[in-house]
């Protein structure tokens, strides 16, 4: 039986359920609380990093000023018991040394650009290369490595954070000074909304996203292969050996990439399909049937049968990069004290397509002076 999340939270609060032996806690009915700031660590250059805690509508979110990182996302299960459902670390040093982009705000360009090169208005640009011969997630020092200025806010029943970062002309090879604002909002229903805004003084390319890894059973609990996934996408973009799209928009029907009906992620992941072999699992852009839209539309549902937790994603973007945690290799230790192995978390990155600047048939990522880059993604949680 499907239960309304607010019913679960209210029922748990009324019953006054005790925290479980696992220490996950029990959901209590809650309203928005003023964001709380605390010291988290200091970078090698002496810059202090802070952690901001938000709580509203039964959702708890912790955000780092370093990288605009989602360090923790706690939501209740069908019994009202809380767990952190995002992968991440306890200390700053692990984030600085890490290469997994756990929870990070990604820019200037989410995903890959072939050989780190693109041409704009007849001029060729060379970007920072950090993924073999390609540029990934903005280069070696992308937005995930920057310390963001954070401004907390309350707006009626909503609470949130405005994150600001200015990327100077030429940073990581990108043209133009880009002024970026990313807003995280928790509303009274516990929905997590991300609004991305950016302006530039020269023509440039922009593709901002968030790289949270989810495990709805709880961080450190094991594989996500039994999670059920639905994607509103009848096509995907196959890639070459370097995970750069070939330019084709292939039909998912009759392939392991068909999530147009909900199915367990692990059902087809080891079928031997050439695209799955190349990526060691799913690491592909799905072409959303709706295309680019004026308002966010529901395009993803993820469900963990064990806990009953669900995640629905709404976006105005044309694509979702689904990554099944293929390169987690057991060398990283998360907040729970458990190691992360292949398939222990997944990312669902709403964005424009990989390598769009080099593929005329893909939606454009060009931003010009006088324009404002605007995109919104909403995450709703339930049971």
mmCIF file of C-alpha atoms in Angstrom:
data_model
loop_
_atom_site.group_PDB
_atom_site.id
_atom_site.type_symbol
_atom_site.label_atom_id
_atom_site.label_comp_id
_atom_site.label_asym_id
_atom_site.label_seq_id
_atom_site.Cartn_x
_atom_site.Cartn_y
_atom_site.Cartn_z
ATOM 1 C CA UNK A 1 0.000 0.000 0.000
ATOM 2 C CA UNK A 2 1.324 3.452 -0.930
ATOM 3 C CA UNK A 3 1.357 5.902 1.969
ATOM 4 C CA UNK A 4 1.407 9.666 1.886
ATOM 5 C CA UNK A 5 4.692 10.900 3.357
ATOM 6 C CA UNK A 6 3.029 13.519 5.533
ATOM 7 C CA UNK A 7 0.804 10.783 6.973
ATOM 8 C CA UNK A 8 3.891 8.737 7.860
ATOM 9 C CA UNK A 9 5.625 11.670 9.560
ATOM 10 C CA UNK A 10 2.533 12.738 11.479
ATOM 11 C CA UNK A 11 1.804 9.165 12.546
ATOM 12 C CA UNK A 12 5.351 8.650 13.775
ATOM 13 C CA UNK A 13 5.240 11.895 15.730
ATOM 14 C CA UNK A 14 1.905 11.037 17.323
ATOM 15 C CA UNK A 15 3.143 7.613 18.338
ATOM 16 C CA UNK A 16 6.342 9.091 19.786
ATOM 17 C CA UNK A 17 8.425 6.271 18.351
ATOM 18 C CA UNK A 18 11.861 5.823 19.884
ATOM 19 C CA UNK A 19 15.062 5.958 17.860
ATOM 20 C CA UNK A 20 16.082 2.585 16.524
ATOM 21 C CA UNK A 21 19.127 0.644 17.665
ATOM 22 C CA UNK A 22 20.775 1.682 14.400
ATOM 23 C CA UNK A 23 20.643 5.280 15.544
ATOM 24 C CA UNK A 24 18.741 6.457 12.477
ATOM 25 C CA UNK A 25 16.166 8.300 14.592
ATOM 26 C CA UNK A 26 12.445 8.650 14.064
ATOM 27 C CA UNK A 27 10.617 11.254 12.036
ATOM 28 C CA UNK A 28 8.872 14.006 13.921
ATOM 29 C CA UNK A 29 6.406 16.467 12.452
ATOM 30 C CA UNK A 30 8.441 19.597 11.757
ATOM 31 C CA UNK A 31 8.210 23.062 10.308
ATOM 32 C CA UNK A 32 10.931 25.187 8.793
ATOM 33 C CA UNK A 33 13.763 26.103 11.115
ATOM 34 C CA UNK A 34 16.235 28.903 10.611
ATOM 35 C CA UNK A 35 19.362 27.537 8.883
ATOM 36 C CA UNK A 36 22.177 26.757 11.318
ATOM 37 C CA UNK A 37 25.852 27.416 10.525
ATOM 38 C CA UNK A 38 28.796 25.554 12.063
ATOM 39 C CA UNK A 39 32.525 25.214 11.435
ATOM 40 C CA UNK A 40 33.475 22.128 9.387
ATOM 41 C CA UNK A 41 37.182 22.458 8.603
ATOM 42 C CA UNK A 42 40.009 24.552 7.212
ATOM 43 C CA UNK A 43 41.628 24.263 3.780
ATOM 44 C CA UNK A 44 45.394 24.242 3.297
ATOM 45 C CA UNK A 45 45.362 27.940 2.369
ATOM 46 C CA UNK A 46 43.652 28.823 5.647
ATOM 47 C CA UNK A 47 40.143 29.268 4.241
ATOM 48 C CA UNK A 48 37.478 28.146 6.689
ATOM 49 C CA UNK A 49 34.704 25.850 5.491
ATOM 50 C CA UNK A 50 31.296 25.833 7.132
ATOM 51 C CA UNK A 51 28.372 23.437 7.193
ATOM 52 C CA UNK A 52 24.799 24.681 7.029
ATOM 53 C CA UNK A 53 21.913 22.581 8.358
ATOM 54 C CA UNK A 54 18.361 22.928 7.045
ATOM 55 C CA UNK A 55 15.212 21.168 8.228
ATOM 56 C CA UNK A 56 11.661 21.456 6.930
ATOM 57 C CA UNK A 57 8.691 19.198 6.308
ATOM 58 C CA UNK A 58 10.520 16.133 7.618
ATOM 59 C CA UNK A 59 13.609 16.544 5.403
ATOM 60 C CA UNK A 60 17.041 17.332 6.858
ATOM 61 C CA UNK A 61 19.780 18.715 4.622
ATOM 62 C CA UNK A 62 23.408 19.562 5.383
ATOM 63 C CA UNK A 63 25.373 21.669 2.912
ATOM 64 C CA UNK A 64 29.080 22.544 2.838
ATOM 65 C CA UNK A 65 30.424 25.873 1.627
ATOM 66 C CA UNK A 66 33.220 23.851 0.002
ATOM 67 C CA UNK A 67 31.955 22.692 -3.379
ATOM 68 C CA UNK A 68 28.346 23.494 -2.540
ATOM 69 C CA UNK A 69 28.322 19.889 -1.377
ATOM 70 C CA UNK A 70 25.300 18.032 -0.028
ATOM 71 C CA UNK A 71 27.011 16.290 2.868
ATOM 72 C CA UNK A 72 23.878 14.669 4.260
ATOM 73 C CA UNK A 73 20.243 14.212 3.221
ATOM 74 C CA UNK A 74 18.034 12.563 5.818
ATOM 75 C CA UNK A 75 14.495 11.388 5.102
ATOM 76 C CA UNK A 76 12.170 8.931 6.891
ATOM 77 C CA UNK A 77 11.158 5.435 5.773
ATOM 78 C CA UNK A 78 7.634 3.978 5.817
ATOM 79 C CA UNK A 79 7.849 3.660 9.615
ATOM 80 C CA UNK A 80 9.076 7.221 10.108
ATOM 81 C CA UNK A 81 12.685 6.198 10.797
ATOM 82 C CA UNK A 82 15.332 8.558 9.494
ATOM 83 C CA UNK A 83 18.427 7.620 7.517
ATOM 84 C CA UNK A 84 20.977 9.588 5.535
ATOM 85 C CA UNK A 85 20.347 8.580 1.910
ATOM 86 C CA UNK A 86 23.318 10.415 0.328
ATOM 87 C CA UNK A 87 26.896 9.139 0.103
ATOM 88 C CA UNK A 88 29.622 11.305 1.592
ATOM 89 C CA UNK A 89 32.355 11.837 4.154
ATOM 90 C CA UNK A 90 32.697 13.013 7.739
ATOM 91 C CA UNK A 91 35.729 15.253 7.189
ATOM 92 C CA UNK A 92 36.809 17.994 4.810
ATOM 93 C CA UNK A 93 40.102 16.393 3.806
ATOM 94 C CA UNK A 94 38.322 13.427 2.232
ATOM 95 C CA UNK A 95 36.264 15.779 0.047
ATOM 96 C CA UNK A 96 39.364 17.728 -0.996
ATOM 97 C CA UNK A 97 41.244 14.555 -1.956
ATOM 98 C CA UNK A 98 38.207 12.789 -3.425
ATOM 99 C CA UNK A 99 37.488 12.294 -7.132
ATOM 100 C CA UNK A 100 33.900 11.041 -6.883
ATOM 101 C CA UNK A 101 32.086 14.408 -6.692
ATOM 102 C CA UNK A 102 29.936 13.182 -3.778
ATOM 103 C CA UNK A 103 27.060 15.660 -3.405
ATOM 104 C CA UNK A 104 28.872 18.429 -5.292
ATOM 105 C CA UNK A 105 27.563 21.409 -7.208
ATOM 106 C CA UNK A 106 29.007 20.941 -10.691
ATOM 107 C CA UNK A 107 30.139 23.650 -13.131
ATOM 108 C CA UNK A 108 30.861 25.347 -15.363
ATOM 109 C CA UNK A 109 29.950 22.344 -17.439
ATOM 110 C CA UNK A 110 28.477 19.168 -15.992
ATOM 111 C CA UNK A 111 29.558 15.948 -17.702
ATOM 112 C CA UNK A 112 32.176 15.447 -20.428
ATOM 113 C CA UNK A 113 33.513 17.556 -23.263
ATOM 114 C CA UNK A 114 35.554 15.631 -25.832
ATOM 115 C CA UNK A 115 39.272 16.392 -25.569
ATOM 116 C CA UNK A 116 38.320 19.489 -23.575
ATOM 117 C CA UNK A 117 37.795 21.407 -26.809
ATOM 118 C CA UNK A 118 34.959 23.386 -28.320
ATOM 119 C CA UNK A 119 34.453 26.199 -30.818
ATOM 120 C CA UNK A 120 32.215 29.182 -30.102
ATOM 121 C CA UNK A 121 31.585 32.006 -32.591
ATOM 122 C CA UNK A 122 34.496 30.766 -34.678
ATOM 123 C CA UNK A 123 37.000 30.778 -31.824
ATOM 124 C CA UNK A 124 38.538 27.579 -30.467
ATOM 125 C CA UNK A 125 38.875 26.980 -26.730
ATOM 126 C CA UNK A 126 40.944 24.442 -24.801
ATOM 127 C CA UNK A 127 39.626 23.473 -21.364
ATOM 128 C CA UNK A 128 41.266 21.761 -18.417
ATOM 129 C CA UNK A 129 41.515 18.016 -19.113
ATOM 130 C CA UNK A 130 40.963 15.696 -16.131
ATOM 131 C CA UNK A 131 39.289 12.510 -17.434
ATOM 132 C CA UNK A 132 41.769 10.858 -19.718
ATOM 133 C CA UNK A 133 41.897 13.142 -22.745
ATOM 134 C CA UNK A 134 38.520 14.693 -21.912
ATOM 135 C CA UNK A 135 37.263 17.436 -19.618
ATOM 136 C CA UNK A 136 34.838 16.292 -16.903
ATOM 137 C CA UNK A 137 32.589 18.395 -14.645
ATOM 138 C CA UNK A 138 34.385 21.678 -15.293
ATOM 139 C CA UNK A 139 37.990 20.479 -15.186
ATOM 140 C CA UNK A 140 40.606 19.876 -12.510
ATOM 141 C CA UNK A 141 39.362 22.765 -10.363
ATOM 142 C CA UNK A 142 35.691 22.919 -11.197
ATOM 143 C CA UNK A 143 32.975 24.461 -9.052
ATOM 144 C CA UNK A 144 33.109 21.378 -6.792
ATOM 145 C CA UNK A 145 36.493 22.614 -5.483
ATOM 146 C CA UNK A 146 35.476 26.222 -4.800
ATOM 147 C CA UNK A 147 34.369 27.795 -1.533
ATOM 148 C CA UNK A 148 30.958 29.345 -2.123
ATOM 149 C CA UNK A 149 29.579 32.403 -0.348
ATOM 150 C CA UNK A 150 26.365 31.310 1.374
ATOM 151 C CA UNK A 151 23.423 33.444 2.397
ATOM 152 C CA UNK A 152 20.662 31.755 4.457
ATOM 153 C CA UNK A 153 17.026 32.761 4.073
ATOM 154 C CA UNK A 154 13.522 32.069 5.247
ATOM 155 C CA UNK A 155 10.589 32.841 2.960
ATOM 156 C CA UNK A 156 7.241 32.202 4.589
ATOM 157 C CA UNK A 157 7.154 28.458 5.285
ATOM 158 C CA UNK A 158 10.280 27.830 3.178
ATOM 159 C CA UNK A 159 13.909 27.765 4.325
ATOM 160 C CA UNK A 160 17.020 27.707 2.220
ATOM 161 C CA UNK A 161 20.435 28.880 1.134
ATOM 162 C CA UNK A 162 21.672 31.113 -1.674
ATOM 163 C CA UNK A 163 25.130 29.969 -2.840
ATOM 164 C CA UNK A 164 27.211 32.475 -4.816
ATOM 165 C CA UNK A 165 30.383 31.951 -6.849
ATOM 166 C CA UNK A 166 32.011 34.087 -9.530
ATOM 167 C CA UNK A 167 34.151 32.226 -12.055
ATOM 168 C CA UNK A 168 36.633 34.616 -13.674
ATOM 169 C CA UNK A 169 37.308 34.840 -17.393
ATOM 170 C CA UNK A 170 39.658 32.039 -18.443
ATOM 171 C CA UNK A 171 39.155 29.864 -15.369
ATOM 172 C CA UNK A 172 39.708 26.235 -16.450
ATOM 173 C CA UNK A 173 39.826 27.608 -20.015
ATOM 174 C CA UNK A 174 36.232 28.882 -20.113
ATOM 175 C CA UNK A 175 35.600 32.316 -21.643
ATOM 176 C CA UNK A 176 33.778 35.073 -19.801
ATOM 177 C CA UNK A 177 33.272 35.978 -16.164
ATOM 178 C CA UNK A 178 30.357 33.857 -14.968
ATOM 179 C CA UNK A 179 28.368 35.029 -11.948
ATOM 180 C CA UNK A 180 26.550 32.054 -10.501
ATOM 181 C CA UNK A 181 23.843 31.675 -7.878
ATOM 182 C CA UNK A 182 22.528 28.288 -6.797
ATOM 183 C CA UNK A 183 19.570 28.222 -4.408
ATOM 184 C CA UNK A 184 18.674 25.229 -2.246
ATOM 185 C CA UNK A 185 15.159 25.413 -0.806
ATOM 186 C CA UNK A 186 13.254 23.075 1.521
ATOM 187 C CA UNK A 187 9.513 23.711 1.512
ATOM 188 C CA UNK A 188 6.953 22.763 4.136
ATOM 189 C CA UNK A 189 6.338 19.414 2.432
ATOM 190 C CA UNK A 190 10.029 18.513 2.631
ATOM 191 C CA UNK A 191 10.653 18.959 -1.115
ATOM 192 C CA UNK A 192 14.213 19.941 -2.039
ATOM 193 C CA UNK A 193 14.347 22.465 -4.868
ATOM 194 C CA UNK A 194 17.474 23.619 -6.707
ATOM 195 C CA UNK A 195 17.383 26.827 -8.752
ATOM 196 C CA UNK A 196 20.436 27.591 -10.887
ATOM 197 C CA UNK A 197 21.078 31.129 -12.194
ATOM 198 C CA UNK A 198 24.089 32.546 -14.076
ATOM 199 C CA UNK A 199 25.082 35.560 -16.178
ATOM 200 C CA UNK A 200 28.177 36.249 -18.261
ATOM 201 C CA UNK A 201 30.030 39.197 -19.797
ATOM 202 C CA UNK A 202 31.230 37.157 -22.814
ATOM 203 C CA UNK A 203 29.703 34.285 -24.785
ATOM 204 C CA UNK A 204 30.397 31.038 -22.931
ATOM 205 C CA UNK A 205 28.952 27.597 -22.262
ATOM 206 C CA UNK A 206 27.141 26.567 -19.069
ATOM 207 C CA UNK A 207 25.694 23.277 -17.812
ATOM 208 C CA UNK A 208 25.178 23.266 -14.035
ATOM 209 C CA UNK A 209 24.003 20.238 -12.059
ATOM 210 C CA UNK A 210 24.202 18.442 -8.713
ATOM 211 C CA UNK A 211 26.091 15.188 -8.181
ATOM 212 C CA UNK A 212 24.459 13.643 -5.110
ATOM 213 C CA UNK A 213 24.792 9.861 -4.887
ATOM 214 C CA UNK A 214 21.628 8.245 -3.535
ATOM 215 C CA UNK A 215 20.997 5.047 -1.654
ATOM 216 C CA UNK A 216 17.422 5.137 -0.383
ATOM 217 C CA UNK A 217 18.055 2.221 1.957
ATOM 218 C CA UNK A 218 20.613 4.391 3.736
ATOM 219 C CA UNK A 219 24.201 5.408 3.089
ATOM 220 C CA UNK A 220 26.568 2.476 3.624
ATOM 221 C CA UNK A 221 23.781 -0.118 3.565
ATOM 222 C CA UNK A 222 24.951 -1.933 0.424
ATOM 223 C CA UNK A 223 23.953 -2.124 -3.212
ATOM 224 C CA UNK A 224 21.280 -0.076 -4.995
ATOM 225 C CA UNK A 225 20.678 -2.844 -7.550
ATOM 226 C CA UNK A 226 17.302 -3.700 -5.999
ATOM 227 C CA UNK A 227 16.121 -0.077 -6.251
ATOM 228 C CA UNK A 228 13.372 0.317 -8.836
ATOM 229 C CA UNK A 229 13.881 3.083 -11.403
ATOM 230 C CA UNK A 230 11.528 4.755 -13.853
ATOM 231 C CA UNK A 231 12.754 7.263 -16.434
ATOM 232 C CA UNK A 232 10.549 9.212 -18.849
ATOM 233 C CA UNK A 233 13.017 8.611 -21.656
ATOM 234 C CA UNK A 234 12.510 6.466 -24.748
ATOM 235 C CA UNK A 235 16.005 7.255 -26.063
ATOM 236 C CA UNK A 236 19.553 7.542 -24.743
ATOM 237 C CA UNK A 237 22.886 8.740 -26.128
ATOM 238 C CA UNK A 238 25.351 5.853 -26.687
ATOM 239 C CA UNK A 239 29.004 6.639 -26.052
ATOM 240 C CA UNK A 240 32.433 5.745 -27.357
ATOM 241 C CA UNK A 241 35.172 4.149 -25.249
ATOM 242 C CA UNK A 242 35.862 7.511 -23.570
ATOM 243 C CA UNK A 243 32.173 7.876 -22.588
ATOM 244 C CA UNK A 244 31.679 10.683 -25.129
ATOM 245 C CA UNK A 245 28.329 10.537 -26.953
ATOM 246 C CA UNK A 246 28.556 9.342 -30.556
ATOM 247 C CA UNK A 247 25.807 11.758 -31.631
ATOM 248 C CA UNK A 248 23.192 9.005 -31.932
ATOM 249 C CA UNK A 249 19.933 9.092 -29.996
ATOM 250 C CA UNK A 250 19.214 5.381 -29.711
ATOM 251 C CA UNK A 251 15.874 3.848 -28.755
ATOM 252 C CA UNK A 252 15.841 2.125 -25.360
ATOM 253 C CA UNK A 253 13.102 -0.332 -26.329
ATOM 254 C CA UNK A 254 14.377 -3.901 -26.288
ATOM 255 C CA UNK A 255 17.631 -2.937 -24.523
ATOM 256 C CA UNK A 256 18.844 -2.863 -20.897
ATOM 257 C CA UNK A 257 18.389 0.931 -21.068
ATOM 258 C CA UNK A 258 14.607 0.695 -21.073
ATOM 259 C CA UNK A 259 13.326 2.180 -17.803
ATOM 260 C CA UNK A 260 10.048 3.395 -19.289
ATOM 261 C CA UNK A 261 8.422 0.884 -16.942
ATOM 262 C CA UNK A 262 9.837 0.654 -13.385
ATOM 263 C CA UNK A 263 12.370 -2.124 -12.960
ATOM 264 C CA UNK A 264 15.208 -3.058 -10.576
ATOM 265 C CA UNK A 265 18.475 -1.397 -11.578
ATOM 266 C CA UNK A 266 20.342 -4.676 -11.271
ATOM 267 C CA UNK A 267 17.998 -6.654 -13.528
ATOM 268 C CA UNK A 268 19.901 -6.022 -16.763
ATOM 269 C CA UNK A 269 23.134 -4.414 -15.602
ATOM 270 C CA UNK A 270 25.250 -7.537 -16.235
ATOM 271 C CA UNK A 271 23.690 -8.599 -19.534
ATOM 272 C CA UNK A 272 26.858 -7.972 -21.516
ATOM 273 C CA UNK A 273 25.410 -5.160 -23.626
ATOM 274 C CA UNK A 274 28.417 -3.405 -25.248
ATOM 275 C CA UNK A 275 27.430 -0.031 -23.768
ATOM 276 C CA UNK A 276 27.255 -1.508 -20.261
ATOM 277 C CA UNK A 277 30.604 -3.221 -20.726
ATOM 278 C CA UNK A 278 32.243 0.043 -21.824
ATOM 279 C CA UNK A 279 30.912 2.014 -18.855
ATOM 280 C CA UNK A 280 31.067 -0.891 -16.358
ATOM 281 C CA UNK A 281 27.361 -0.312 -15.783
ATOM 282 C CA UNK A 282 25.074 2.633 -16.446
ATOM 283 C CA UNK A 283 26.817 5.963 -17.035
ATOM 284 C CA UNK A 284 24.671 7.401 -19.786
ATOM 285 C CA UNK A 285 22.594 10.408 -20.686
ATOM 286 C CA UNK A 286 18.899 9.660 -21.108
ATOM 287 C CA UNK A 287 17.019 11.839 -23.592
ATOM 288 C CA UNK A 288 13.875 12.952 -21.801
ATOM 289 C CA UNK A 289 10.758 12.653 -23.936
ATOM 290 C CA UNK A 290 9.544 16.085 -22.815
ATOM 291 C CA UNK A 291 12.644 17.940 -24.053
ATOM 292 C CA UNK A 292 13.427 21.399 -22.671
ATOM 293 C CA UNK A 293 10.360 22.768 -20.870
ATOM 294 C CA UNK A 294 9.384 26.095 -19.325
ATOM 295 C CA UNK A 295 8.578 24.435 -15.998
ATOM 296 C CA UNK A 296 9.898 21.341 -14.194
ATOM 297 C CA UNK A 297 8.110 18.115 -15.096
ATOM 298 C CA UNK A 298 8.211 14.697 -13.422
ATOM 299 C CA UNK A 299 10.805 12.557 -15.225
ATOM 300 C CA UNK A 300 12.297 10.187 -12.607
ATOM 301 C CA UNK A 301 10.973 7.921 -9.869
ATOM 302 C CA UNK A 302 13.359 5.901 -7.713
ATOM 303 C CA UNK A 303 12.036 3.481 -5.072
ATOM 304 C CA UNK A 304 13.676 1.263 -2.457
ATOM 305 C CA UNK A 305 11.316 -1.675 -1.774
ATOM 306 C CA UNK A 306 12.904 -2.435 1.597
ATOM 307 C CA UNK A 307 12.473 0.947 3.277
ATOM 308 C CA UNK A 308 9.620 2.150 1.111
ATOM 309 C CA UNK A 309 11.435 5.432 0.467
ATOM 310 C CA UNK A 310 10.801 7.071 -2.893
ATOM 311 C CA UNK A 311 12.463 9.914 -4.758
ATOM 312 C CA UNK A 312 10.717 11.751 -7.576
ATOM 313 C CA UNK A 313 12.631 14.259 -9.690
ATOM 314 C CA UNK A 314 11.097 17.082 -11.706
ATOM 315 C CA UNK A 315 13.196 19.186 -14.068
ATOM 316 C CA UNK A 316 13.025 21.574 -17.006
ATOM 317 C CA UNK A 317 16.233 20.114 -18.478
ATOM 318 C CA UNK A 318 16.320 17.824 -21.570
ATOM 319 C CA UNK A 319 18.483 15.046 -20.095
ATOM 320 C CA UNK A 320 19.307 12.967 -17.034
ATOM 321 C CA UNK A 321 22.697 11.341 -16.604
ATOM 322 C CA UNK A 322 22.132 8.043 -14.788
ATOM 323 C CA UNK A 323 25.314 6.755 -13.130
ATOM 324 C CA UNK A 324 25.164 3.483 -11.197
ATOM 325 C CA UNK A 325 28.293 3.978 -9.071
ATOM 326 C CA UNK A 326 30.445 1.811 -11.338
ATOM 327 C CA UNK A 327 33.809 3.111 -10.158
ATOM 328 C CA UNK A 328 33.272 2.834 -6.413
ATOM 329 C CA UNK A 329 35.952 0.285 -5.616
ATOM 330 C CA UNK A 330 35.919 -0.332 -1.866
ATOM 331 C CA UNK A 331 38.713 2.133 -1.066
ATOM 332 C CA UNK A 332 36.417 4.908 0.214
ATOM 333 C CA UNK A 333 34.913 4.935 3.695
ATOM 334 C CA UNK A 334 31.663 6.820 4.174
ATOM 335 C CA UNK A 335 29.977 8.499 7.112
ATOM 336 C CA UNK A 336 28.587 5.198 8.378
ATOM 337 C CA UNK A 337 32.094 3.722 8.629
ATOM 338 C CA UNK A 338 31.351 1.306 5.789
ATOM 339 C CA UNK A 339 33.302 1.140 2.533
ATOM 340 C CA UNK A 340 31.625 2.061 -0.729
ATOM 341 C CA UNK A 341 31.750 -0.640 -3.368
ATOM 342 C CA UNK A 342 30.508 -0.802 -6.952
ATOM 343 C CA UNK A 343 26.787 -0.098 -7.062
ATOM 344 C CA UNK A 344 26.502 1.225 -3.498
ATOM 345 C CA UNK A 345 25.051 4.514 -4.731
ATOM 346 C CA UNK A 346 23.679 6.127 -7.871
ATOM 347 C CA UNK A 347 23.525 9.622 -9.343
ATOM 348 C CA UNK A 348 20.690 11.154 -11.368
ATOM 349 C CA UNK A 349 22.064 14.393 -12.807
ATOM 350 C CA UNK A 350 19.553 16.658 -14.536
ATOM 351 C CA UNK A 351 21.360 18.573 -17.271
ATOM 352 C CA UNK A 352 21.960 19.226 -20.956
ATOM 353 C CA UNK A 353 23.639 16.424 -22.877
ATOM 354 C CA UNK A 354 27.344 15.570 -22.582
ATOM 355 C CA UNK A 355 29.532 17.198 -25.250
ATOM 356 C CA UNK A 356 26.651 19.416 -26.414
ATOM 357 C CA UNK A 357 29.050 22.177 -27.540
ATOM 358 C CA UNK A 358 30.454 19.781 -30.160
ATOM 359 C CA UNK A 359 27.261 18.103 -31.358
ATOM 360 C CA UNK A 360 24.933 20.302 -33.470
ATOM 361 C CA UNK A 361 21.961 17.963 -32.987
ATOM 362 C CA UNK A 362 22.081 18.350 -29.174
ATOM 363 C CA UNK A 363 20.420 21.220 -27.253
ATOM 364 C CA UNK A 364 22.702 24.258 -27.019
ATOM 365 C CA UNK A 365 24.502 25.223 -23.800
ATOM 366 C CA UNK A 366 25.624 28.661 -25.029
ATOM 367 C CA UNK A 367 25.041 31.666 -22.747
ATOM 368 C CA UNK A 368 25.509 35.209 -24.024
ATOM 369 C CA UNK A 369 25.759 38.628 -22.353
ATOM 370 C CA UNK A 370 22.324 39.985 -21.497
ATOM 371 C CA UNK A 371 20.895 36.479 -21.064
ATOM 372 C CA UNK A 372 20.312 34.667 -17.772
ATOM 373 C CA UNK A 373 20.884 30.948 -17.448
ATOM 374 C CA UNK A 374 17.919 29.547 -15.527
ATOM 375 C CA UNK A 375 17.107 25.974 -14.663
ATOM 376 C CA UNK A 376 15.235 24.252 -11.844
ATOM 377 C CA UNK A 377 15.189 20.725 -10.448
ATOM 378 C CA UNK A 378 12.850 19.554 -7.675
ATOM 379 C CA UNK A 379 13.255 16.435 -5.524
ATOM 380 C CA UNK A 380 10.208 15.106 -3.712
ATOM 381 C CA UNK A 381 10.465 12.331 -1.133
ATOM 382 C CA UNK A 382 7.824 9.884 -0.041
ATOM 383 C CA UNK A 383 7.039 6.323 1.036
#
